[in-house]
Coordinates of C-alpha atoms in Angstrom, one line a residue:
Chain W
X1 CA 16.5 -4.8 37.8
X2 CA 15.7 -7.0 34.2
X3 CA 18.0 -9.9 33.4
X4 CA 20.0 -9.4 30.3
X5 CA 19.1 -10.4 27.5
X6 CA 20.7 -13.7 26.4
X7 CA 23.2 -14.0 24.2
X8 CA 22.4 -15.2 20.7
X9 CA 25.5 -16.6 20.1
X10 CA 26.8 -19.7 22.5
X11 CA 30.9 -19.0 23.3
X12 CA 31.4 -21.7 20.5
X13 CA 29.2 -19.6 18.2
X14 CA 31.6 -16.6 19.3
X15 CA 35.0 -18.1 18.8
X16 CA 33.8 -19.2 15.4
X17 CA 32.9 -15.9 14.3
X18 CA 36.4 -14.7 15.4
X19 CA 38.4 -17.4 13.9
X20 CA 36.1 -16.7 10.7
X21 CA 37.3 -13.2 11.4
X22 CA 34.3 -11.4 11.9
X23 CA 33.6 -8.3 13.7
X24 CA 30.4 -7.1 15.4
X25 CA 28.8 -4.1 14.0
X26 CA 25.5 -2.3 15.2
X27 CA 21.8 -2.9 15.0
X28 CA 20.2 -3.0 11.2
X29 CA 17.9 -0.7 12.7
X30 CA 20.7 2.3 13.4
X31 CA 22.5 1.7 10.0
X32 CA 18.5 2.1 8.6
X33 CA 18.4 5.4 10.8
X34 CA 21.4 6.7 10.0
X35 CA 21.4 5.7 6.5
X36 CA 17.8 7.5 5.8
X37 CA 19.2 10.6 7.6
X38 CA 22.2 11.3 5.4
X39 CA 19.5 10.3 1.9
X40 CA 17.3 12.7 3.1
X41 CA 20.0 15.6 4.1
X42 CA 20.8 15.5 0.2
X43 CA 17.0 14.8 -1.2
X44 CA 14.3 17.5 0.2
X45 CA 11.7 15.0 -1.5
X46 CA 12.6 12.0 0.8
X47 CA 10.0 12.1 3.8
X48 CA 10.1 9.7 6.8
X49 CA 6.4 8.8 7.8
X50 CA 5.6 7.4 11.1
X51 CA 3.1 5.9 13.5
X52 CA 4.3 7.1 17.2
X53 CA 7.0 5.0 15.9
X54 CA 9.8 7.4 15.4
X55 CA 11.3 6.2 19.0
X56 CA 11.4 2.4 18.0
X57 CA 12.9 3.7 14.3
X58 CA 15.8 5.5 15.6
X59 CA 14.2 8.6 13.7
X60 CA 14.0 11.1 17.0
X61 CA 17.7 12.7 15.5
X62 CA 16.0 12.5 11.8
X63 CA 12.7 14.7 13.4
X64 CA 15.0 16.9 14.9
X65 CA 17.5 17.5 12.0
X66 CA 14.7 17.5 9.4
X67 CA 11.4 17.9 11.1
X68 CA 9.5 19.4 7.7
X69 CA 10.8 15.6 6.0
X70 CA 8.8 13.5 8.6
X71 CA 5.1 13.2 9.0
X72 CA 3.8 11.8 12.1
X73 CA 0.1 9.8 11.7
X74 CA 0.0 8.5 15.3
X75 CA -1.3 5.1 16.0
X76 CA -2.8 4.5 12.7
X77 CA -1.0 1.9 10.5
X78 CA -3.9 2.2 7.8
X79 CA -3.4 6.1 7.5
X80 CA 0.3 5.2 7.7
X81 CA 0.1 3.7 4.5
X82 CA -2.3 5.3 2.8
X83 CA -0.7 8.9 3.2
X84 CA 2.6 7.5 2.1
X85 CA 1.0 6.3 -1.0
X86 CA -0.6 10.2 -1.8
X87 CA 2.9 11.4 -0.8
X88 CA 4.8 9.0 -3.2
X89 CA 1.7 9.7 -5.5
X90 CA 2.7 13.8 -5.7
X91 CA 6.3 13.5 -6.2
X92 CA 7.8 12.8 -2.6
X93 CA 9.4 9.2 -1.7
X94 CA 8.2 8.1 1.2
X95 CA 10.0 5.5 3.9
X96 CA 6.9 4.6 5.7
X97 CA 8.3 3.1 9.1
X98 CA 6.7 1.2 11.5
X99 CA 7.1 -2.4 13.5
X100 CA 6.7 -5.1 10.5
X101 CA 3.7 -6.7 12.5
X102 CA 1.8 -3.9 12.1
X103 CA 3.0 -2.3 8.6
X104 CA 2.5 -6.1 7.4
X105 CA -0.8 -7.0 8.4
X106 CA -2.8 -4.1 9.9
X107 CA -2.5 -2.3 6.5
X108 CA -2.1 -5.4 4.2
X109 CA -4.7 -3.8 1.7
X110 CA -3.4 -0.3 1.4
X111 CA 0.2 -1.7 0.6
X112 CA -1.7 -4.1 -1.7
X113 CA -3.9 -1.6 -3.0
X114 CA -2.7 2.4 -2.7
X115 CA 1.1 1.6 -3.2
X116 CA 1.6 -1.7 -5.1
X117 CA -1.6 -1.5 -7.4
X118 CA -1.2 2.1 -8.0
X119 CA 2.8 1.7 -8.1
X120 CA 3.9 4.6 -6.7
X121 CA 7.4 4.7 -5.0
X122 CA 6.8 4.3 -1.7
X123 CA 9.3 2.4 0.3
X124 CA 7.7 0.6 3.4
X125 CA 10.1 -0.8 5.7
X126 CA 9.3 -3.0 8.4
X127 CA 11.1 -2.6 11.8
X128 CA 11.9 -4.8 14.9
X129 CA 10.5 -7.6 12.3
X130 CA 10.5 -11.4 12.7
X131 CA 10.6 -12.1 16.5
X132 CA 12.7 -9.3 17.6
X133 CA 10.4 -8.4 20.0
X134 CA 10.6 -12.2 21.5
X135 CA 8.5 -12.6 24.4
X136 CA 6.4 -10.0 23.7
X137 CA 4.4 -12.3 21.9
X138 CA 2.3 -13.2 18.3
X139 CA 0.6 -10.1 18.1
X140 CA 4.8 -8.4 18.2
X141 CA 5.9 -11.0 15.6
X142 CA 6.0 -10.5 11.9
X143 CA 6.3 -14.2 10.8
X144 CA 3.7 -13.9 7.7
X145 CA 5.3 -10.9 5.9
X146 CA 7.3 -12.5 3.6
X147 CA 4.5 -14.8 2.5
X148 CA 1.6 -12.2 2.3
X149 CA 3.8 -9.7 0.5
X150 CA 4.8 -12.1 -1.9
X151 CA 1.6 -12.8 -2.9
X152 CA 1.3 -9.2 -3.9
X153 CA 2.3 -8.2 -7.6
X154 CA 4.6 -5.4 -7.7
X155 CA 6.5 -5.3 -4.9
X156 CA 10.2 -6.2 -4.2
X157 CA 11.2 -7.4 -0.8
X158 CA 14.2 -6.9 0.9
X159 CA 15.8 -8.7 3.9
X160 CA 19.1 -7.3 4.7
X161 CA 21.1 -9.7 6.5
X162 CA 23.8 -7.2 8.0
X163 CA 24.9 -3.2 8.4
X164 CA 26.2 -3.4 4.8
X165 CA 23.2 -5.1 3.2
X166 CA 21.0 -2.5 5.5
X167 CA 22.5 0.3 4.0
X168 CA 22.4 -0.8 0.3
X169 CA 18.8 -2.0 0.6
X170 CA 18.0 1.4 1.9
X171 CA 19.7 3.1 -0.6
X172 CA 18.3 0.8 -3.4
X173 CA 14.7 1.8 -1.8
X174 CA 15.6 5.3 -2.1
X175 CA 16.1 5.5 -5.8
X176 CA 13.7 3.0 -6.5
X177 CA 10.6 4.0 -9.4
X178 CA 8.7 1.2 -7.7
X179 CA 7.3 -0.1 -5.0
X180 CA 9.9 -1.4 -1.8
X181 CA 9.6 -3.3 1.1
X182 CA 12.5 -3.4 3.8
X183 CA 12.6 -5.4 6.6
X184 CA 15.2 -6.0 9.5
X185 CA 15.2 -6.2 13.9
X186 CA 17.1 -4.6 16.2
X187 CA 19.7 -6.7 17.5
X188 CA 23.3 -5.8 17.0
X189 CA 24.9 -7.8 13.8
X190 CA 28.0 -9.2 12.8
X191 CA 29.5 -7.5 9.4
X192 CA 29.3 -10.8 7.2
X193 CA 30.9 -8.8 4.0
X194 CA 34.2 -8.1 2.4
X195 CA 35.0 -4.3 1.6
X196 CA 34.7 -4.9 -2.1
X197 CA 31.7 -6.9 -1.9
X198 CA 29.1 -5.6 -4.2
X199 CA 25.1 -5.4 -3.6
X200 CA 22.6 -5.5 -6.5
X201 CA 19.1 -6.2 -5.9
X202 CA 18.0 -9.7 -7.1
X203 CA 21.3 -10.8 -6.8
X204 CA 22.1 -13.0 -3.7
X205 CA 25.7 -12.9 -2.6
X206 CA 27.9 -15.9 -1.6
X207 CA 29.1 -15.5 2.0
X208 CA 31.1 -19.2 2.2
X209 CA 31.9 -20.9 -0.5
X210 CA 31.1 -25.0 -0.5
X211 CA 30.1 -28.0 -2.2
X212 CA 29.1 -30.9 -0.1
X213 CA 25.8 -28.5 1.2
X214 CA 24.5 -25.3 1.1
X215 CA 22.6 -23.0 3.3
X216 CA 20.5 -20.7 1.7
X217 CA 19.8 -17.8 4.1
X218 CA 18.1 -14.5 4.4
X219 CA 18.1 -11.0 6.8
X220 CA 19.5 -12.2 10.2
X221 CA 19.8 -15.8 10.0
X222 CA 22.3 -15.5 7.5
X223 CA 25.3 -15.1 10.3
X224 CA 23.9 -18.2 12.0
X225 CA 24.5 -19.7 8.3
X226 CA 27.5 -19.0 8.1
X227 CA 28.7 -20.0 11.7
X228 CA 27.5 -23.6 11.0
X229 CA 29.5 -23.4 7.8
X230 CA 32.7 -22.7 9.8
X231 CA 32.0 -25.7 12.3
X232 CA 31.2 -28.1 9.5
X233 CA 34.2 -27.1 7.5
X234 CA 36.0 -27.9 10.7
X235 CA 34.5 -31.1 10.7
X236 CA 35.6 -31.6 6.9
X237 CA 32.1 -31.2 5.4
X238 CA 32.4 -28.0 2.8
X239 CA 29.3 -25.8 2.7
X240 CA 28.0 -23.0 0.7
X241 CA 26.2 -20.0 2.3
X242 CA 24.2 -17.9 0.3
X243 CA 22.7 -14.1 1.7
X244 CA 19.7 -14.2 0.0
X245 CA 19.0 -10.0 0.8
X246 CA 16.1 -9.9 -2.1
X247 CA 13.2 -12.4 -1.5
X248 CA 11.3 -10.7 -4.8
X249 CA 12.6 -10.8 -7.6
X250 CA 14.3 -13.9 -6.1
X251 CA 17.9 -15.1 -7.6
X252 CA 16.6 -18.2 -9.2
X253 CA 20.0 -18.4 -11.0
X254 CA 21.9 -18.5 -7.8
X255 CA 19.5 -20.8 -5.9
X256 CA 19.5 -23.3 -9.5
X257 CA 23.3 -23.2 -9.4
X258 CA 23.6 -24.1 -5.7
X259 CA 20.9 -27.0 -6.4
X260 CA 23.1 -28.3 -9.1
X261 CA 26.5 -28.0 -7.4
X262 CA 25.7 -28.6 -4.0
X263 CA 24.7 -32.0 -2.8
X264 CA 22.0 -31.1 -0.2
X265 CA 20.3 -27.9 1.0
X266 CA 18.7 -26.1 3.8
X267 CA 17.1 -22.7 3.8
X268 CA 16.9 -20.6 6.9
X269 CA 14.5 -17.7 7.7
X270 CA 13.2 -15.8 10.7
X271 CA 9.4 -16.9 9.2
X272 CA 7.1 -19.1 9.2
X273 CA 8.0 -22.5 7.3
X274 CA 4.9 -21.4 4.9
X275 CA 5.5 -19.0 2.3
X276 CA 8.8 -17.6 2.9
X277 CA 12.5 -18.3 1.8
X278 CA 12.4 -22.0 2.0
X279 CA 9.4 -22.6 0.1
X280 CA 10.5 -19.8 -2.6
X281 CA 13.5 -21.8 -3.0
X282 CA 11.6 -25.2 -2.7
X283 CA 9.5 -23.9 -5.7
X284 CA 12.2 -22.7 -7.8
X285 CA 14.7 -25.8 -7.4
X286 CA 12.1 -28.0 -8.2
X287 CA 10.5 -26.5 -11.6
X288 CA 14.3 -26.2 -12.3
X289 CA 14.3 -30.3 -12.4
X290 CA 16.8 -29.7 -9.4
X291 CA 15.7 -32.1 -6.4
X292 CA 18.2 -32.8 -3.8
X293 CA 18.0 -33.2 0.2
X294 CA 16.3 -30.4 1.2
X295 CA 15.2 -28.7 4.4
X296 CA 13.1 -25.7 5.8
X297 CA 14.2 -24.2 8.8
X298 CA 12.5 -21.0 10.4
X299 CA 9.1 -20.9 12.9
X300 CA 7.5 -23.7 12.6
X301 CA 3.3 -23.7 12.6
X302 CA 2.8 -23.7 15.9
X303 CA 2.4 -21.0 18.9
X304 CA 5.8 -19.5 19.0
X305 CA 7.4 -20.4 22.0
X306 CA 7.8 -17.8 24.3
X307 CA 11.0 -16.2 25.2
X308 CA 13.9 -13.4 24.0
X309 CA 14.5 -13.5 20.2
X310 CA 17.4 -15.6 20.8
X311 CA 15.7 -18.1 23.0
X312 CA 13.9 -18.5 20.1
X313 CA 15.9 -18.7 17.5
X314 CA 17.6 -21.5 19.8
X315 CA 14.6 -23.2 20.4
X316 CA 13.7 -23.6 16.6
X317 CA 17.2 -24.5 15.4
X318 CA 18.4 -21.2 14.0
X319 CA 22.0 -21.3 15.6
X320 CA 25.4 -22.1 14.7
X321 CA 24.6 -25.5 16.4
X322 CA 21.0 -25.9 15.6
X323 CA 22.2 -25.7 11.7
X324 CA 25.0 -27.7 12.2
X325 CA 22.8 -30.8 13.6
X326 CA 20.2 -30.0 10.7
X327 CA 23.1 -30.3 7.9
X328 CA 24.6 -33.8 9.4
X329 CA 21.0 -35.1 9.6
X330 CA 20.5 -34.2 6.4
X331 CA 23.6 -36.0 4.7
X332 CA 23.0 -38.9 7.1
X333 CA 26.1 -38.4 8.9
X334 CA 25.0 -37.8 12.6
Chain H
X1 CA -21.5 27.0 -19.1
X2 CA -24.5 28.1 -17.5
X3 CA -26.3 26.1 -14.6
X4 CA -29.0 25.1 -17.4
X5 CA -26.4 23.8 -19.6
X6 CA -24.6 21.3 -17.2
X7 CA -27.9 20.8 -16.1
X8 CA -28.9 19.7 -19.4
X9 CA -25.5 17.8 -19.9
X10 CA -25.8 16.0 -17.2
X11 CA -29.3 14.6 -18.6
X12 CA -27.0 13.3 -21.8
X13 CA -24.2 12.1 -19.5
X14 CA -26.8 9.9 -17.5
X15 CA -28.0 8.5 -21.0
X16 CA -24.2 7.4 -21.7
X17 CA -23.7 6.0 -18.1
X18 CA -26.7 3.8 -18.6
X19 CA -25.1 2.5 -21.7
X20 CA -21.6 2.4 -20.5
X21 CA -23.2 0.3 -18.0
X22 CA -25.6 -2.0 -20.1
X23 CA -22.4 -2.4 -22.7
X24 CA -20.3 -3.4 -19.4
X25 CA -23.0 -6.0 -18.3
X26 CA -21.8 -4.9 -14.7
X27 CA -21.8 -1.5 -13.2
X28 CA -23.0 0.5 -10.7
X29 CA -26.1 2.5 -11.5
X30 CA -27.7 3.9 -8.2
X31 CA -24.4 5.4 -7.2
X32 CA -23.3 5.9 -10.4
X33 CA -26.8 8.3 -10.9
X34 CA -26.5 9.6 -7.6
X35 CA -22.5 11.2 -7.9
X36 CA -23.0 12.5 -11.3
X37 CA -23.9 15.8 -11.0
X38 CA -21.0 15.9 -8.3
X39 CA -18.7 14.8 -10.8
X40 CA -20.2 17.7 -13.6
X41 CA -19.9 20.4 -11.7
X42 CA -16.1 19.2 -10.5
X43 CA -14.8 18.4 -14.1
X44 CA -16.7 21.2 -15.3
X45 CA -16.1 23.9 -12.8
X46 CA -14.3 23.2 -10.3
X47 CA -11.1 21.3 -11.0
X48 CA -8.1 22.7 -12.2
X49 CA -7.3 20.1 -14.2
X50 CA -7.9 19.0 -18.1
X51 CA -6.4 16.4 -20.6
X52 CA -3.9 19.0 -21.3
X53 CA -2.1 19.0 -18.0
X54 CA -2.6 15.7 -16.7
X55 CA 1.2 16.0 -15.6
X56 CA 1.2 19.3 -14.2
X57 CA 2.5 18.7 -11.0
X58 CA 0.2 21.8 -9.6
X59 CA -2.9 20.5 -11.3
X60 CA -6.0 19.7 -8.6
X61 CA -6.3 16.1 -7.4
X62 CA -9.3 14.2 -7.2
X63 CA -9.4 10.9 -6.0
X64 CA -13.0 8.6 -6.4
X65 CA -12.8 6.8 -3.0
X66 CA -16.4 5.5 -4.1
X67 CA -14.4 3.8 -6.3
X68 CA -17.7 1.5 -7.5
X69 CA -19.2 4.3 -9.4
X70 CA -16.5 4.4 -12.1
X71 CA -18.8 4.3 -15.0
X72 CA -20.2 7.8 -13.9
X73 CA -16.2 8.8 -14.2
X74 CA -15.4 7.5 -17.3
X75 CA -18.3 9.0 -18.3
X76 CA -17.5 12.5 -16.9
X77 CA -14.1 12.5 -18.0
X78 CA -14.7 11.0 -21.8
X79 CA -17.0 14.0 -22.3
X80 CA -13.9 16.0 -21.1
X81 CA -11.6 15.1 -23.6
X82 CA -9.2 12.7 -21.2
X83 CA -10.4 10.0 -24.0
X84 CA -12.2 8.8 -26.6
X85 CA -15.8 8.0 -26.0
X86 CA -15.6 5.0 -28.4
X87 CA -13.6 3.7 -25.5
X88 CA -16.4 3.4 -23.2
X89 CA -18.0 0.4 -25.2
X90 CA -14.7 -1.7 -23.9
X91 CA -15.3 -0.7 -20.0
X92 CA -15.0 -4.5 -18.6
X93 CA -14.3 -6.1 -21.6
X94 CA -11.5 -8.7 -21.7
X95 CA -8.2 -7.0 -21.7
X96 CA -9.9 -3.4 -21.8
X97 CA -8.0 -1.1 -19.8
X98 CA -11.2 0.1 -18.3
X99 CA -11.6 -2.1 -15.4
X100 CA -14.9 -2.3 -13.0
X101 CA -12.9 0.2 -10.8
X102 CA -10.8 3.2 -11.3
X103 CA -7.0 2.8 -12.2
X104 CA -4.4 5.5 -13.2
X105 CA -3.6 3.4 -16.2
X106 CA -6.5 5.7 -17.6
X107 CA -5.8 9.7 -18.5
X108 CA -7.2 11.7 -15.8
X109 CA -7.5 8.9 -13.0
X110 CA -4.9 9.3 -10.2
X111 CA -4.9 6.2 -8.2
X112 CA -6.3 2.8 -8.3
X113 CA -9.2 2.7 -5.9
X114 CA -12.7 -0.1 -5.4
X115 CA -11.7 -1.1 -1.8
X116 CA -13.7 1.2 0.4
X117 CA -12.0 3.5 3.0
X118 CA -8.9 4.4 0.9
X119 CA -9.3 7.7 -0.8
X120 CA -9.5 10.7 2.0
X121 CA -5.6 8.5 3.5
X122 CA -4.6 9.0 0.0
X123 CA -6.1 12.4 -0.5
X124 CA -4.3 13.8 3.6
X125 CA -0.7 12.4 1.7
X126 CA -1.4 14.4 -1.2
X127 CA -2.3 17.5 0.4
X128 CA 0.3 16.9 2.8
X129 CA 2.6 16.7 -0.7
X130 CA 1.1 20.3 -1.8
X131 CA 1.7 21.9 1.4
X132 CA 5.2 20.8 1.8
X133 CA 6.2 21.9 -1.7
X134 CA 4.2 25.3 -1.8
X135 CA 2.5 24.5 -4.2
X136 CA -1.1 26.0 -5.1
X137 CA -3.0 22.4 -6.1
X138 CA -6.0 21.3 -4.0
X139 CA -7.2 17.8 -3.2
X140 CA -10.2 16.3 -3.7
X141 CA -12.4 13.0 -3.3
X142 CA -15.7 11.7 -3.2
X143 CA -16.8 9.4 -0.7
X144 CA -19.7 7.5 -0.1
X145 CA -22.0 7.1 3.0
X146 CA -21.9 3.6 3.7
X147 CA -18.2 3.9 3.1
X148 CA -17.8 5.9 6.1
X149 CA -18.1 2.4 8.0
X150 CA -14.4 1.8 7.3
X151 CA -12.1 3.0 10.5
X152 CA -9.2 4.1 8.4
X153 CA -11.8 7.4 7.0
X154 CA -11.6 8.3 10.8
X155 CA -8.0 7.7 11.2
X156 CA -7.9 10.3 7.7
X157 CA -10.0 12.8 9.7
X158 CA -7.9 12.9 12.3
X159 CA -5.1 13.8 10.2
X160 CA -6.3 16.4 7.8
X161 CA -7.4 18.6 11.1
X162 CA -3.9 17.7 13.2
X163 CA -2.2 19.1 9.9
X164 CA -4.7 21.4 9.1
X165 CA -5.4 20.9 5.4
X166 CA -7.4 23.5 3.9
X167 CA -6.9 22.8 0.7
X168 CA -8.2 19.1 1.1
X169 CA -12.1 18.8 0.4
X170 CA -14.0 15.5 0.6
X171 CA -17.8 15.2 -0.9
X172 CA -20.0 12.8 0.6
X173 CA -22.8 11.3 -1.6
X174 CA -24.6 11.0 0.4
X175 CA -27.7 9.1 -0.6
X176 CA -28.4 6.8 2.2
X177 CA -28.7 3.4 0.7
X178 CA -25.6 1.0 0.1
X179 CA -26.0 -2.3 -1.0
X180 CA -27.7 -4.3 2.2
X181 CA -30.6 -1.4 2.1
X182 CA -30.9 1.8 4.2
X183 CA -27.1 3.0 5.6
X184 CA -29.6 4.2 8.9
X185 CA -30.6 0.4 9.5
X186 CA -27.2 -1.3 8.2
X187 CA -24.5 1.2 10.2
X188 CA -26.0 4.7 10.7
X189 CA -23.0 7.2 10.2
X190 CA -26.0 10.0 12.0
X191 CA -25.2 12.3 13.1
X192 CA -22.7 12.9 10.3
X193 CA -22.3 16.4 9.9
X194 CA -21.7 16.8 13.6
X195 CA -19.2 14.1 13.6
X196 CA -16.9 15.6 11.3
X197 CA -17.2 19.1 12.7
X198 CA -15.9 17.4 16.2
X199 CA -13.3 16.2 13.7
X200 CA -12.3 19.9 13.4
X201 CA -13.4 19.7 9.9
X202 CA -15.4 22.6 8.0
X203 CA -18.9 20.8 6.7
X204 CA -20.9 22.5 4.4
X205 CA -24.4 20.6 3.3
X206 CA -25.7 20.9 -0.3
X207 CA -28.5 19.7 -2.5
X208 CA -26.2 17.2 -4.5
X209 CA -28.1 17.9 -7.5
X210 CA -28.2 21.3 -7.2
X211 CA -25.6 23.0 -9.4
X212 CA -25.4 26.5 -7.8
X213 CA -25.4 24.7 -4.5
X214 CA -22.7 22.4 -5.2
X215 CA -20.3 24.8 -7.2
X216 CA -20.6 27.6 -4.3
X217 CA -19.6 24.6 -2.3
X218 CA -17.0 23.3 -4.0
X219 CA -15.1 26.1 -5.7
X220 CA -14.7 28.4 -2.5
X221 CA -14.6 25.7 0.4
X222 CA -11.7 26.9 2.4
X223 CA -12.2 27.8 6.3
X224 CA -8.0 28.4 6.5
X225 CA -6.7 25.9 8.8
X226 CA -10.0 23.3 8.1
X227 CA -10.2 20.6 5.8
X228 CA -13.6 20.6 4.1
X229 CA -16.2 18.0 4.2
X230 CA -19.5 18.7 2.0
X231 CA -22.0 16.6 2.8
X232 CA -24.4 16.2 -0.5
X233 CA -27.4 15.1 0.0
X234 CA -28.3 13.0 -2.9
X235 CA -30.7 10.5 -4.6
X236 CA -29.8 7.0 -5.3
X237 CA -30.7 6.4 -9.1
X238 CA -31.1 10.0 -9.8
X239 CA -33.0 10.6 -13.0
X240 CA -34.3 7.6 -13.7
X241 CA -37.7 6.8 -12.1
X242 CA -38.2 3.7 -11.3
X243 CA -34.5 3.6 -10.0
X244 CA -34.5 6.2 -7.5
X245 CA -34.3 5.8 -3.9
X246 CA -34.4 1.6 -4.7
X247 CA -31.4 -0.6 -2.8
X248 CA -31.2 -3.0 -5.8
X249 CA -29.9 -0.6 -8.2
X250 CA -26.8 -0.5 -6.3
X251 CA -25.3 -3.1 -8.7
X252 CA -28.5 -3.8 -10.9
X253 CA -27.8 -3.8 -14.8
X254 CA -30.7 -2.6 -16.6
X255 CA -32.5 -4.9 -18.8
X256 CA -33.0 -3.9 -22.7
X257 CA -36.4 -2.9 -21.7
X258 CA -35.6 -1.3 -18.7
X259 CA -32.5 0.4 -20.5
X260 CA -35.0 1.8 -23.0
X261 CA -37.4 2.9 -20.5
X262 CA -34.7 5.0 -18.8
X263 CA -33.9 6.6 -21.8
X264 CA -37.0 7.6 -22.6
X265 CA -38.0 9.0 -19.8
X266 CA -34.4 11.1 -19.8
X267 CA -34.7 12.1 -23.5
X268 CA -38.2 13.3 -22.6
X269 CA -36.7 15.3 -20.0
X270 CA -34.0 16.1 -22.4
X271 CA -36.6 17.7 -24.9
X272 CA -38.5 19.7 -22.3
X273 CA -35.2 21.7 -21.0

């Protein structure tokens, strides 16, 4: 018997989620798979392309249901992306699905040239991204993907936070006429949004209001930011939380407004502290003349600690407790 | 066009190709000359595509995997009327659309290539799309022999045969030289025919400067259920005596004197033919 995976949330964090009225959903990965199947049933040009990844991508039902709309390339990620480019150039809408660590490193040149430079409407889906594979180690982590992909022209980069954002990001990718990258993990996610929330590529969503401090977060770290905002509120500190589901194009307007209206800013991401959301926000704020106390929370530039995703998050302060403490420190109220 | 007419055209195209490279001040002279006859046959006899049908979903696709020989491709496309010949004077110039590798901005070019080992996987995707749609179009690519060292070609080689892509034709411009020297010394590809046969491909070997052989191999290549790999034995720098089989002409740009000498040689042959 293997030990149960450690929980991402402490009892106090779970109590805060309950207090905020949040309910646990399912893994974004599962939401992706079902959404893609629904879209593909309605559009025969949608093709899933997998590199021995239909199991990890929860696409086995897709393969069974729509066998003519799935292409298996075997363990060959360069070929995965090259084939997706060829399919897209000939009128198909391919979704190349592979663990983020391989998709964005092994096939980076194919992403750059065959997809982005050739400008074909392919969707690249990085599954089990960030440190989703936790203890499997650095080979299986994608902590570089946002940095390298931000540096490539002509690519929309989306990092959904919950099931709603995942569904909307996949729908947007299916409609896109240009290249798109979507990345998410495989752990169950709390729902963050009210049913009437609007999702628009390139527009950050405010998930909590406040002005003393702001946490600008992306992907599966947004929940921790929201819980920290709840905790800070109980200590009399108002904290705005932005879910930046689109890393590129970045919602500069929302980030600058946050810089103007809030006393300090923390960014948080499941990515190296270099080249991701944090540095994108720093650049936007500084060039926009907004210099507030600022802190980037992410995975530091070191050999990542061994552990499950939850252990790694906790270790580097990506948790309600960790972000609360960073906020108090930044506000010099610790 | 008869073989003799195409061969005469090839002399004219070689002259224009050299002019493009001289005007650009850059280019791939040796490889351009080695693959020019293949392109001449492809665009004048084999490909079911024309300037009028570049947007037809059923057109044949050609992706030049050895993208560095773009000057030869530009020369042939311009001759076929895809764009005005005057455009060739702008190749590699500031703000020109005619980049030093193929891009889709140019009418008739299907994909942006230039990094090696990318064309074949893309063509596998295109050939799969054709099969999925039950469409009639075929997909062609041209590879360099030095390029075969890129592992992605072999990934695509597996996939093409796995999916029985008999609508896919890869042509190897086998001129045996790459930038450093002989391919056999840099990274041997031999026995190249046996390798592709072992990967499940229908392999043909032709003289890459023989119009009858090239036409026969490319026009009717298919063995049902197998992709086709045409090994075209070519001479790097073909057509200009002092450039033939000399590695330094891989991306050498002729001086004024060398250019005049090359043109004189080609004109002499043009008059004689």
